[in-house]
mmCIF file of C-alpha atoms and ligand atoms in Angstrom:
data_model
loop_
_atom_site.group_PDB
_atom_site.id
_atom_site.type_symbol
_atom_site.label_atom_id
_atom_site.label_comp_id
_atom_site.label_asym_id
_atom_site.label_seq_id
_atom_site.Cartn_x
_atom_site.Cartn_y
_atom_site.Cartn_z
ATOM 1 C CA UNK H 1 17.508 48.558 19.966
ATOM 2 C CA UNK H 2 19.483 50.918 18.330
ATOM 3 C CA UNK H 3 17.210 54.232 18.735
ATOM 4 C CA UNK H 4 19.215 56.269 20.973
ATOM 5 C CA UNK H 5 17.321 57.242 24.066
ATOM 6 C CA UNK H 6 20.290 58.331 25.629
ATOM 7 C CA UNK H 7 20.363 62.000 25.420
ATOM 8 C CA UNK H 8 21.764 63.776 28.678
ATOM 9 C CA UNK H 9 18.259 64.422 30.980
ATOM 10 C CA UNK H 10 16.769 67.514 29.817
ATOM 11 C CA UNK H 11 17.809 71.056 30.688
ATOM 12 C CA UNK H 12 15.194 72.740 32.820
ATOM 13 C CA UNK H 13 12.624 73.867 30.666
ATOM 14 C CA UNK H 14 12.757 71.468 27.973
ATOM 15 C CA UNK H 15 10.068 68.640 28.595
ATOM 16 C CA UNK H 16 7.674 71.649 29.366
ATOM 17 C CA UNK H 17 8.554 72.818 25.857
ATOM 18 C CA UNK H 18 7.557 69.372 24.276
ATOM 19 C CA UNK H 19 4.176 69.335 26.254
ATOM 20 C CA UNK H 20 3.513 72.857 24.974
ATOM 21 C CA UNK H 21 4.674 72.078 21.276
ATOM 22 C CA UNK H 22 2.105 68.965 21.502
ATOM 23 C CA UNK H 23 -0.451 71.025 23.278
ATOM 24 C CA UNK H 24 -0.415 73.766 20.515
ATOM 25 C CA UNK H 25 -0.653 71.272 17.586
ATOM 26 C CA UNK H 26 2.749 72.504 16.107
ATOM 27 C CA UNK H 27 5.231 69.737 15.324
ATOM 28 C CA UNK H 28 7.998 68.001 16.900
ATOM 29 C CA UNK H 29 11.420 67.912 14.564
ATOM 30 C CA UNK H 30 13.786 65.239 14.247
ATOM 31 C CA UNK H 31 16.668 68.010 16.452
ATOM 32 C CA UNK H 32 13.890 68.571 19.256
ATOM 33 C CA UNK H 33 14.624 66.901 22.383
ATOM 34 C CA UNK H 34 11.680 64.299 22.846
ATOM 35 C CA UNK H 35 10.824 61.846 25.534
ATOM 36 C CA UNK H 36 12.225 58.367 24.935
ATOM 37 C CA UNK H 37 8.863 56.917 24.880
ATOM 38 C CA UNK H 38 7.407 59.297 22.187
ATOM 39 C CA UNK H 39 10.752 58.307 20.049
ATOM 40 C CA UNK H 40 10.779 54.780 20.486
ATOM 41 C CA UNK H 41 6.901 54.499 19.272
ATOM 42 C CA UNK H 42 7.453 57.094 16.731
ATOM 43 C CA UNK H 43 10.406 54.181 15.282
ATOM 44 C CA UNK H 44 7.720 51.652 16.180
ATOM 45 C CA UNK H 45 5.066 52.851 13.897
ATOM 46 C CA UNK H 46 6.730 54.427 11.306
ATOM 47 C CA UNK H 47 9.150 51.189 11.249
ATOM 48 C CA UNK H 48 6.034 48.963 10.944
ATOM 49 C CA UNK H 49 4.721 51.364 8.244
ATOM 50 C CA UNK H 50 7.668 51.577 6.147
ATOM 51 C CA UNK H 51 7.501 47.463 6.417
ATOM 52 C CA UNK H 52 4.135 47.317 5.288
ATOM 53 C CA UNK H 53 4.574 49.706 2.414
ATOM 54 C CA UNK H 54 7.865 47.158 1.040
ATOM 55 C CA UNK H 55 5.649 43.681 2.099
ATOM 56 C CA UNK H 56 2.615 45.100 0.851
ATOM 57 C CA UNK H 57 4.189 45.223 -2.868
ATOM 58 C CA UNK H 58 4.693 41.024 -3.106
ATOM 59 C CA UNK H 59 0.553 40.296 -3.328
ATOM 60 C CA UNK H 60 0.167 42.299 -6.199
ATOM 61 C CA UNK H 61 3.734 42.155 -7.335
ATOM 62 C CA UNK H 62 3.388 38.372 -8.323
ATOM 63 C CA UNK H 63 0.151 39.798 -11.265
ATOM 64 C CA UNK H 64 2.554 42.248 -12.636
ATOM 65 C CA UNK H 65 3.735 38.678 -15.344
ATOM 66 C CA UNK H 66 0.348 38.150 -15.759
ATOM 67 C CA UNK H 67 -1.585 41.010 -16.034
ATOM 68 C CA UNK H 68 -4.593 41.003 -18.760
ATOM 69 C CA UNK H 69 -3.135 43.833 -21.101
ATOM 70 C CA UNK H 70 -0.024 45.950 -21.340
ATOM 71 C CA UNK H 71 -2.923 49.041 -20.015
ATOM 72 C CA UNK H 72 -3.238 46.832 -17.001
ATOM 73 C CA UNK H 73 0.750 45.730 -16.576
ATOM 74 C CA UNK H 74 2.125 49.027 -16.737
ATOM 75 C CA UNK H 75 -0.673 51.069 -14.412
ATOM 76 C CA UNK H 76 0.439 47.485 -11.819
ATOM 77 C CA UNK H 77 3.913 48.627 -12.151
ATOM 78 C CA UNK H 78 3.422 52.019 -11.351
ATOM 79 C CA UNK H 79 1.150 51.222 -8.446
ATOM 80 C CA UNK H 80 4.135 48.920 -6.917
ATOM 81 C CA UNK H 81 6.812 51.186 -7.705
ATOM 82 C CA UNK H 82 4.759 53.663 -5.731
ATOM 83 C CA UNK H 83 4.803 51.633 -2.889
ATOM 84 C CA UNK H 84 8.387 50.492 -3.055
ATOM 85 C CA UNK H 85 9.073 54.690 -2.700
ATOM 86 C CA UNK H 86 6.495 54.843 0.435
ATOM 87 C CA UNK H 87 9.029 52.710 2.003
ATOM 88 C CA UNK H 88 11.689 54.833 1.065
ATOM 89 C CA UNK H 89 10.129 57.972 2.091
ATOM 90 C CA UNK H 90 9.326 56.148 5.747
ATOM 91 C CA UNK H 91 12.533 54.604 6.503
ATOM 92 C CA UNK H 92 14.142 57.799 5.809
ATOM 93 C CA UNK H 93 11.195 59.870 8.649
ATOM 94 C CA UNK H 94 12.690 56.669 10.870
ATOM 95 C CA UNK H 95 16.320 57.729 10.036
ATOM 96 C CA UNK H 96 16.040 61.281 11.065
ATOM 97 C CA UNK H 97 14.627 59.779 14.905
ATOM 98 C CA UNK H 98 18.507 57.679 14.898
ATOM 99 C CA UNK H 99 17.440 54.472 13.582
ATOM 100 C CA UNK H 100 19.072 52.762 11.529
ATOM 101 C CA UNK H 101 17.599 51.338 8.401
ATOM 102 C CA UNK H 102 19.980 48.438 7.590
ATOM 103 C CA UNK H 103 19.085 47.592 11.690
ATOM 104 C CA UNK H 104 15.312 48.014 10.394
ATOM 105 C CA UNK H 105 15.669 45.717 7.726
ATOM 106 C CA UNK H 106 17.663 43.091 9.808
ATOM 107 C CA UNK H 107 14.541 43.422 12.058
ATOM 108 C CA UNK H 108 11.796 42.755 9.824
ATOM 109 C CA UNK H 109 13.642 39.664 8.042
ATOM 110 C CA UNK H 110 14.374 38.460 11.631
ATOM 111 C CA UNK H 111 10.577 38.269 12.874
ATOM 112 C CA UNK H 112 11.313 41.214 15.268
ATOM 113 C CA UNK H 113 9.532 43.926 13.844
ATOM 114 C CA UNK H 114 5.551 43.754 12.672
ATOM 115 C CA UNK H 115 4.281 44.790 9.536
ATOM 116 C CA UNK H 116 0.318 45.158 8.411
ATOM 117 C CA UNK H 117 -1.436 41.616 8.825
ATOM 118 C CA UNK H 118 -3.318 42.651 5.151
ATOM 119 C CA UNK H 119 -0.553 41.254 3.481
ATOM 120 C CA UNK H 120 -0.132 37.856 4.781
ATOM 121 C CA UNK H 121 -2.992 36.971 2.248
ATOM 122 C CA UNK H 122 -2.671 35.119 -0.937
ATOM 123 C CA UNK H 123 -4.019 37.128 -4.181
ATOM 124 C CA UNK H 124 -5.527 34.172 -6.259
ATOM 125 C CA UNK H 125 -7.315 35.886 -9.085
ATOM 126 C CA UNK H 126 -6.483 39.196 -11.278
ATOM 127 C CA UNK H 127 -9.396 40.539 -8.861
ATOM 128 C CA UNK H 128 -7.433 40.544 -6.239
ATOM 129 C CA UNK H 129 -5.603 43.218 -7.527
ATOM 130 C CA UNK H 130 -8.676 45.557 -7.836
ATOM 131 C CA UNK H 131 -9.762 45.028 -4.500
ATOM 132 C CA UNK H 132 -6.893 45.385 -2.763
ATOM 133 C CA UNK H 133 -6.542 48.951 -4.555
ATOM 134 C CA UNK H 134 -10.303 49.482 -3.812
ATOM 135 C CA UNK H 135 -10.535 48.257 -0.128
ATOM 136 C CA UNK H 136 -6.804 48.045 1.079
ATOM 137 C CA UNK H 137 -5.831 51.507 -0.518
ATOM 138 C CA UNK H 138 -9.609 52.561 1.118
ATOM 139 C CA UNK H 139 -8.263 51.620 4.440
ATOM 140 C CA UNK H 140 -5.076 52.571 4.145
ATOM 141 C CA UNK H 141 -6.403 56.387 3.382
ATOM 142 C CA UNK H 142 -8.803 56.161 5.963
ATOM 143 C CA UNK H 143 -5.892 55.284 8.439
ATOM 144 C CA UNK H 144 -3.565 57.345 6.745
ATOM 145 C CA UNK H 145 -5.095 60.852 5.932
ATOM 146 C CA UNK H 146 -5.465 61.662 9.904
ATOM 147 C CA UNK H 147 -1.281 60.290 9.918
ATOM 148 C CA UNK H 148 -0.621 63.875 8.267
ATOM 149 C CA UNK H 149 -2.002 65.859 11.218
ATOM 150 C CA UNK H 150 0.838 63.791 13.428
ATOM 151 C CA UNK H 151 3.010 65.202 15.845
ATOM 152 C CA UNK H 152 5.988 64.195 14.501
ATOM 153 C CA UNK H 153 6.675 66.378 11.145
ATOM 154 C CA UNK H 154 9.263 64.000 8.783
ATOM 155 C CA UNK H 155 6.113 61.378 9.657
ATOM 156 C CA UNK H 156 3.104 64.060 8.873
ATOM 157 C CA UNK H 157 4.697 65.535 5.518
ATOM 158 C CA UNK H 158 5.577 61.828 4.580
ATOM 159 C CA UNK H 159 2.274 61.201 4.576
ATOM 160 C CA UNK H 160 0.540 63.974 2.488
ATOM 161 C CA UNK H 161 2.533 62.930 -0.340
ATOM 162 C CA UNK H 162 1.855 59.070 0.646
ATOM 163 C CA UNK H 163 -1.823 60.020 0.657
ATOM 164 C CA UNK H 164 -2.201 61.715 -2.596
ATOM 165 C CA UNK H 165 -0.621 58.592 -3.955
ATOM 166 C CA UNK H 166 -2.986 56.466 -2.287
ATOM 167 C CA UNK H 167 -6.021 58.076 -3.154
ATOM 168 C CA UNK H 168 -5.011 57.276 -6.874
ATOM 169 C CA UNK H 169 -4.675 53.459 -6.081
ATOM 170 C CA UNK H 170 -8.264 53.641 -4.840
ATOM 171 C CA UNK H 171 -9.476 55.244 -7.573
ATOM 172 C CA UNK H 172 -7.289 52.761 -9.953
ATOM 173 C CA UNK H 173 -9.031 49.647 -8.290
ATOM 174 C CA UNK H 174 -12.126 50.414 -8.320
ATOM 175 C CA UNK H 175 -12.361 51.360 -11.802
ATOM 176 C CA UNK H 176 -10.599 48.049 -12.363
ATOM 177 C CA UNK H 177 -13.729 46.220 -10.532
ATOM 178 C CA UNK H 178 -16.098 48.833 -12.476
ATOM 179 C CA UNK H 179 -14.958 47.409 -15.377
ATOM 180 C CA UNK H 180 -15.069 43.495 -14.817
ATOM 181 C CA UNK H 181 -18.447 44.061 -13.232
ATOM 182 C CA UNK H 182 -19.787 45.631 -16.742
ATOM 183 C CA UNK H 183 -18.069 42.276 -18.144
ATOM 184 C CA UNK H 184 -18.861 38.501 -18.031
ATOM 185 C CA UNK H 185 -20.452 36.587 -15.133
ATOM 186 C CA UNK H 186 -17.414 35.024 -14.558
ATOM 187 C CA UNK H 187 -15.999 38.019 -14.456
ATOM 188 C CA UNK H 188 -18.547 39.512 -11.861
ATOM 189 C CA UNK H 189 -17.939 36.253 -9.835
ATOM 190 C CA UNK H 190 -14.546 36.402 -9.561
ATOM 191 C CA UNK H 191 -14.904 39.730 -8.014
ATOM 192 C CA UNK H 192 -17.653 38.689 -5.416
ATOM 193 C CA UNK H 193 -14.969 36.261 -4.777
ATOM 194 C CA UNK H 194 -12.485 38.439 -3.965
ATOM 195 C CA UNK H 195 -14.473 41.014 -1.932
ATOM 196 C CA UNK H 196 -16.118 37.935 0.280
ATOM 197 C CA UNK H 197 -11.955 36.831 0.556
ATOM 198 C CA UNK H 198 -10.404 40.587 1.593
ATOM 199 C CA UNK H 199 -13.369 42.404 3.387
ATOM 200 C CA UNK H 200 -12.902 41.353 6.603
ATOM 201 C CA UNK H 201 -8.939 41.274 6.908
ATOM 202 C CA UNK H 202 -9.444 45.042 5.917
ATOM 203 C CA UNK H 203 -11.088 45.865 8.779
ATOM 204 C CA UNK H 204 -8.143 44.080 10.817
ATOM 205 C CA UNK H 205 -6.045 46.462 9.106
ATOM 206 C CA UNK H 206 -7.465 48.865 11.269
ATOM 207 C CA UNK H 207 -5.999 47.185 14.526
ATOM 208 C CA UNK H 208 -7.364 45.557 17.667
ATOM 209 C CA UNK H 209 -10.532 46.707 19.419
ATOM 210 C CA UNK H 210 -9.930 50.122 21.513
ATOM 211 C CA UNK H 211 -10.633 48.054 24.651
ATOM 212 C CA UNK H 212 -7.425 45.711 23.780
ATOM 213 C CA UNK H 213 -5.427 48.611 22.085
ATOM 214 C CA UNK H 214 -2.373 49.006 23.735
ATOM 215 C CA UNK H 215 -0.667 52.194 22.154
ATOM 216 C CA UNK H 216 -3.849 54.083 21.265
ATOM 217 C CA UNK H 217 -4.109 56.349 24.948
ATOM 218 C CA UNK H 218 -0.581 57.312 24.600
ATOM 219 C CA UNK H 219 -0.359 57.945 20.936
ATOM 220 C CA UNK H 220 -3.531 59.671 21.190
ATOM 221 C CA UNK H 221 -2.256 61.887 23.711
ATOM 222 C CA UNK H 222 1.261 63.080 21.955
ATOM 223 C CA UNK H 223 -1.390 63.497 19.014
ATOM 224 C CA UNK H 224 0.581 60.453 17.054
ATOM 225 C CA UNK H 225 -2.583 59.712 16.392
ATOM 226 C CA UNK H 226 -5.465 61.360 16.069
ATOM 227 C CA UNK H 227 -8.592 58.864 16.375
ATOM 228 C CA UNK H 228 -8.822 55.603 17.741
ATOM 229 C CA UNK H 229 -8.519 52.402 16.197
ATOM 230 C CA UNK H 230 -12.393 51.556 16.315
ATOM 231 C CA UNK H 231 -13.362 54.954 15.017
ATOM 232 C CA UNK H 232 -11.118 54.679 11.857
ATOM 233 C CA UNK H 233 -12.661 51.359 11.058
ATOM 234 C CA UNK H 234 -16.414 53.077 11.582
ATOM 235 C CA UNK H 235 -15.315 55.461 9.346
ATOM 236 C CA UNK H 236 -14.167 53.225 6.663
ATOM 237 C CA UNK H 237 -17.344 51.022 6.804
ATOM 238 C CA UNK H 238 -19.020 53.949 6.536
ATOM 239 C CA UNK H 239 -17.838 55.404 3.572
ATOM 240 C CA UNK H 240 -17.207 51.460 1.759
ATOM 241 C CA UNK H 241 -20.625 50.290 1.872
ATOM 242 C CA UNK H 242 -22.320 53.011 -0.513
ATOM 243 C CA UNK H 243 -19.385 52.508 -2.693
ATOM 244 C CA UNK H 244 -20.418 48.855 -2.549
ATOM 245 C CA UNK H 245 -23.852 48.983 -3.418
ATOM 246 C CA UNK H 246 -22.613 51.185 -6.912
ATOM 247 C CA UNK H 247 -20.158 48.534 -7.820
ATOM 248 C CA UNK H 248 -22.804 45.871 -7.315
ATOM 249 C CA UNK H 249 -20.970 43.623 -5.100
ATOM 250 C CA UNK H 250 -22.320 42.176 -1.386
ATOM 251 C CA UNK H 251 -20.058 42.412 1.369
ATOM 252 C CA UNK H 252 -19.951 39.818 3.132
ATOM 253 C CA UNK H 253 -21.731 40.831 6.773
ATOM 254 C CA UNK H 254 -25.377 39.734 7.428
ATOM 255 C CA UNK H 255 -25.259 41.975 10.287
ATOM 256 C CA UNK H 256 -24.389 44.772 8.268
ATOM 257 C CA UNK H 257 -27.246 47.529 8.411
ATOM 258 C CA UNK H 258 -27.400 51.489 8.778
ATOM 259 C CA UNK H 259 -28.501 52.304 12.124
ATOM 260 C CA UNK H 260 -30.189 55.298 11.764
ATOM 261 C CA UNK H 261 -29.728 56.472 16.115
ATOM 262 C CA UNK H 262 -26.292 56.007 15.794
ATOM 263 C CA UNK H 263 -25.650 57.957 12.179
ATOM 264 C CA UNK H 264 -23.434 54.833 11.170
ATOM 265 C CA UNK H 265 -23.386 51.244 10.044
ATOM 266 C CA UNK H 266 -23.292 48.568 12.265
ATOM 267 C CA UNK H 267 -21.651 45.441 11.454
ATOM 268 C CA UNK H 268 -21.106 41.904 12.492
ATOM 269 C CA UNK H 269 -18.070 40.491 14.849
ATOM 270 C CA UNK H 270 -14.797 40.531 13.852
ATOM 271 C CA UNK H 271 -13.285 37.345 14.619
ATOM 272 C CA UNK H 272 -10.029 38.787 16.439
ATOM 273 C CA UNK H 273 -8.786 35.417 17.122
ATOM 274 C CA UNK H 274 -7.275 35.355 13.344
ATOM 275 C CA UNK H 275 -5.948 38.775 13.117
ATOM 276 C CA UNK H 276 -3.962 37.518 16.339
ATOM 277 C CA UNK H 277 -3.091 34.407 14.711
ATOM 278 C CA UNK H 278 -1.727 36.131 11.571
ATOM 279 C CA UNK H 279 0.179 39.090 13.356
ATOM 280 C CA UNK H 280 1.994 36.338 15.124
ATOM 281 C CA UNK H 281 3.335 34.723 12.260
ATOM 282 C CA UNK H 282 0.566 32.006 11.491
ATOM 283 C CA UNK H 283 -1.280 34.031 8.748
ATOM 284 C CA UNK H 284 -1.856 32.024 5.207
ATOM 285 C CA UNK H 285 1.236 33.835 3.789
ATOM 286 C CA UNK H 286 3.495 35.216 6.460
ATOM 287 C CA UNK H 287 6.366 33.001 6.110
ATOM 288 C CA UNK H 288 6.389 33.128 1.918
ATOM 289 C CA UNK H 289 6.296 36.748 2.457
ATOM 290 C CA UNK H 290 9.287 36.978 5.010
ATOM 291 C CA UNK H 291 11.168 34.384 3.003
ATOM 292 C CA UNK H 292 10.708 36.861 -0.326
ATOM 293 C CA UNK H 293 11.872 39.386 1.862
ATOM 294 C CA UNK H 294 15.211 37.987 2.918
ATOM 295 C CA UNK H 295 16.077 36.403 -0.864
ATOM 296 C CA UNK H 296 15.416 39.890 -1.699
ATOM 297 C CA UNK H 297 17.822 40.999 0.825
ATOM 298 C CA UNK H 298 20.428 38.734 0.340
ATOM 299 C CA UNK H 299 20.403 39.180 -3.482
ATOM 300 C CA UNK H 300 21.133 43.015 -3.409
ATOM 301 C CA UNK H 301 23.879 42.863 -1.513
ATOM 302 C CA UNK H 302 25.949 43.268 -4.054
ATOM 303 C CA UNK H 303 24.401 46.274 -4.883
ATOM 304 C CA UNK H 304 25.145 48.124 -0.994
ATOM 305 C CA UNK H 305 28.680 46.784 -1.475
ATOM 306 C CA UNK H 306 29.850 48.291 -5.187
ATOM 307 C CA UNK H 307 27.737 51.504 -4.107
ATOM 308 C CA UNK H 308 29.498 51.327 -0.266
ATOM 309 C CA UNK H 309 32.656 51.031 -2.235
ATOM 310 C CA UNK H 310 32.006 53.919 -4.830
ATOM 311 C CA UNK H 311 31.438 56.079 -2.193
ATOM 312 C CA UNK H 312 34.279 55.211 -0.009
ATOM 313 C CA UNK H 313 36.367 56.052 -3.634
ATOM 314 C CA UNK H 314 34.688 59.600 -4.231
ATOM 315 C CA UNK H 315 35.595 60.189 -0.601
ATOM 316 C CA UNK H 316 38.882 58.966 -0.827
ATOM 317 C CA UNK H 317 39.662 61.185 -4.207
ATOM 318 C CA UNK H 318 37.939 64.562 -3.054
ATOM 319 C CA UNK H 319 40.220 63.849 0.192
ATOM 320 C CA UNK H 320 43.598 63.924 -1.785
ATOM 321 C CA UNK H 321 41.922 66.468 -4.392
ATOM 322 C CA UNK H 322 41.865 68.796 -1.059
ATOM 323 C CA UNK H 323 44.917 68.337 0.038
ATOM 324 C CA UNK H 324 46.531 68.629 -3.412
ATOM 325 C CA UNK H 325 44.690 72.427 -3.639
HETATM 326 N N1 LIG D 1 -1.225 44.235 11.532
HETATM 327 O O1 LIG D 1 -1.978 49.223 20.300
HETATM 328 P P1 LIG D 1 -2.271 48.968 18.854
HETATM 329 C C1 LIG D 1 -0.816 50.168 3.338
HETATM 330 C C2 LIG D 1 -0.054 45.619 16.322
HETATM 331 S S1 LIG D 1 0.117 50.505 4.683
HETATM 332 C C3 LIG D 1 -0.109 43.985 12.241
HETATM 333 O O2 LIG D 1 -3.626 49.313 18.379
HETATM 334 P P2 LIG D 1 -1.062 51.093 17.309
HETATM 335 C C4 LIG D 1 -0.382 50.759 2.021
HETATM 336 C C5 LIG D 1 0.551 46.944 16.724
HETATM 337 O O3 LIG D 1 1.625 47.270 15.889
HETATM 338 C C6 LIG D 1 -0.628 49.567 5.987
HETATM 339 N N2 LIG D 1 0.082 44.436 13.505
HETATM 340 O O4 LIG D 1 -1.123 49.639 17.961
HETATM 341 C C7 LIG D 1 -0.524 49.776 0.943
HETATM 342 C C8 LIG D 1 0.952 46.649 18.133
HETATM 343 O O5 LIG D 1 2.097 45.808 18.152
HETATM 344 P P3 LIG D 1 3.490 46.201 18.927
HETATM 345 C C9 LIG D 1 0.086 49.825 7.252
HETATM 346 C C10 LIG D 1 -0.898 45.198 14.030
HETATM 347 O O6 LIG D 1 0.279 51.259 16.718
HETATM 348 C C11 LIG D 1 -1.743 49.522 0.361
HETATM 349 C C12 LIG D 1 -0.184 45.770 18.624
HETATM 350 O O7 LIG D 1 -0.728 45.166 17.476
HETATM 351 N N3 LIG D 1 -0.343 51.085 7.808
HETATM 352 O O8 LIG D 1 -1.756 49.490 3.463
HETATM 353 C C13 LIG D 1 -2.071 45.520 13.327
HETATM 354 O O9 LIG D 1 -1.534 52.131 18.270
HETATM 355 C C14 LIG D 1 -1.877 48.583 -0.643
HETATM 356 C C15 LIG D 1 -1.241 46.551 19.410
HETATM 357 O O10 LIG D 1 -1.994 47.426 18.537
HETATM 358 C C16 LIG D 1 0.262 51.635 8.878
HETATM 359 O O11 LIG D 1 1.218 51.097 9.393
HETATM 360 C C17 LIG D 1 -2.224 45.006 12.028
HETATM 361 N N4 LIG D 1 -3.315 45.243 11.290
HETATM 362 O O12 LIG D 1 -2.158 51.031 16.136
HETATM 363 C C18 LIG D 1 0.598 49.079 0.489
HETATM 364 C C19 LIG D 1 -0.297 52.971 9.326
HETATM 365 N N5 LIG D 1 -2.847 46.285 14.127
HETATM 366 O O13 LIG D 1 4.123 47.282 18.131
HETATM 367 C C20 LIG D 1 0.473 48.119 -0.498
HETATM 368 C C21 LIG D 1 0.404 53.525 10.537
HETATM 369 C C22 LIG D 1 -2.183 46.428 15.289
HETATM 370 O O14 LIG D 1 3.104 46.671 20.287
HETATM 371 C C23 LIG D 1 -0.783 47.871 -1.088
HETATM 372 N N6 LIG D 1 0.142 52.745 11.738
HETATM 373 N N7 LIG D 1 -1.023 45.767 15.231
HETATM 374 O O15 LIG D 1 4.301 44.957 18.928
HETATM 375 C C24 LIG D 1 -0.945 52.930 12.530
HETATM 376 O O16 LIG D 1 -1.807 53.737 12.256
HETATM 377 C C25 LIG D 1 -1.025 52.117 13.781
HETATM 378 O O17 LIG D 1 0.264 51.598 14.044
HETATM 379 C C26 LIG D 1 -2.062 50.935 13.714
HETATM 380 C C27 LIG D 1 -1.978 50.147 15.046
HETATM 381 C C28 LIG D 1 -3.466 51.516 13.592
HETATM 382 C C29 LIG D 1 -1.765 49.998 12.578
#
């Protein structure tokens, strides 16, 4: 691993500092001293985070060629390019904890580090693309919006500008699905379609059951995060189903009802035994997606070397520059 959790032991005084900076809701900076614990899951999630971000642009990458209308191509573009700079905004929070991103990458290509099992699904139809804005963005702000009360502060700013950015993906799919529902049956099919194919991996995105979660006590305690995995998901089902019922699509849950005790909807099982499968590798698309990845990779490196070797040439003429003066 190369996050350094080798700082000396800390000076008297300074671990009670960090409990009191948590304790107070202030935030912890990148120059702080921190626990090693705290900074290896900060790398962990944010790591994971900044993978999902760069993964999660290949579903709805591969529509950008075949998009319905130049209206629909270029707003797809945007939306991609949006999340290729989410990456870039959360590799560079994971910099300023002493990772290193190259190492990151190397990771991800490698197997080593997880990224959000949402994207190890195949986007068949143009709906796809609508519902992943509608439901995946929808989770993803539901998840996400909390993310910018963090502890950490590269990680909480990151994410208010993340979140804004988000919110305007949900709002861009579902007036995507608005619009084929007011079209052709076919249309409205295809979206059924796609809603019945992404609902329940979106509540996956949402992780494993609080009972089986094994971050979620100590995150929640260094206020990484602020609710638990189960009440995130609630809260998503909660605010998803009215949003449903105006689009004019089912989901997909027979068991799903409001209970009127509890002030929320109840819903059926999630079968956990395939968001296991898929965050181990055996998802429909995980090794496509990986594969992508790595061509990607390789491809560019051109790129790192002519910029590596620009840089090592402005460096080498202000040098002699300075001495000449
Ligand atoms: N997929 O103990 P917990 C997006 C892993 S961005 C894969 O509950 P934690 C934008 C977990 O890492 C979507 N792995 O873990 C977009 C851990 O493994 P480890 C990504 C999962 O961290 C939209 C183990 O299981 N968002 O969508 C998943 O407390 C549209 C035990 O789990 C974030 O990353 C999963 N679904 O809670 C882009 C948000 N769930 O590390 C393009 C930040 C769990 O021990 C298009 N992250 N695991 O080997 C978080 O909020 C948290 O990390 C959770 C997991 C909630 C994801």
């Amino acid at each position: 691993m190369t996050v350094p959790d080798t700082q000396a032991p800390p000076a008297d005084g300074v671990e009670a500092h960090f409990e009191r900076t948590i304790e107070r809701d202030q935030r912890v900076e990148p120059r702080d001293w921190m626990p090693g614990r705290y900074r290896t899951t900060m790398v962990r999630q944010i790591a994971q985070h900044a993978h999902s971000e760069i993964i999660g642009m290949q579903p709805e990458g591969a529509w950008i060629t075949r998009a319905p209308s130049l209206r629909r191509k270029a707003i797809l573009l945007a939306k991609v390019q949006d999340e290729a700079g989410h990456g870039l905004y959360l590799y560079s929070a994971a910099e300023t904890l002493g990772a290193d991103r190259a190492d990151l990458t190397r990771r991800l290509i490698s197997g080593r580090q997880k990224y959000s099992s949402i994207f190890n699904y195949p986007t068949t139809t143009f709906a796809d693309v609508g519902v992943i804005g509608w439901l995946v963005d929808g989770a993803a702000i539901c998840n996400q919006v909390p993310l910018c009360r963090s502890s950490y502060g590269p990680y909480a700013r990151a994410m208010v500008r993340i979140c804004k950015e988000e919110s305007f993906h949900q709002r861009q799919g579902y007036e995507m699905l608005m619009c084929l529902m007011r079209g052709t049956p076919a249309q409205r099919e295809m979206v059924q379609d796609a809603v019945d194919r992404w609902w329940w991996p979106s509540l996956m995105m949402f992780g494993p059951p609080d009972a089986d979660s094994t971050h979620t006590a100590q995150s929640m305690a260094w206020k990484i995060k602020r609710h638990t995995n189960d009440e995130l998901r609630q809260r998503f089902v909660d605010m998803t189903v009215p949003q449903a019922r105006a689009l004019g699509v089912t989901l997909p849950d027979p068991d799903l009802r409001w209970n009127e005790e509890r002030g929320h909807h109840d819903f059926g099982e999630i079968d956990w035994s395939e968001l296991k499968r898929v965050i181990s590798g055996d998802g429909p698309c995980n090794a496509e997606r990986i594969e992508v990845r790595r061509a990607a990779h390789e491809d560019g490196a051109w790129v790192r070397e002519a910029a590596a070797a620009h840089a090592a040439k402005q460096a080498d003429t202000a040098g002699r520059e300075g001495m000449e003066a």
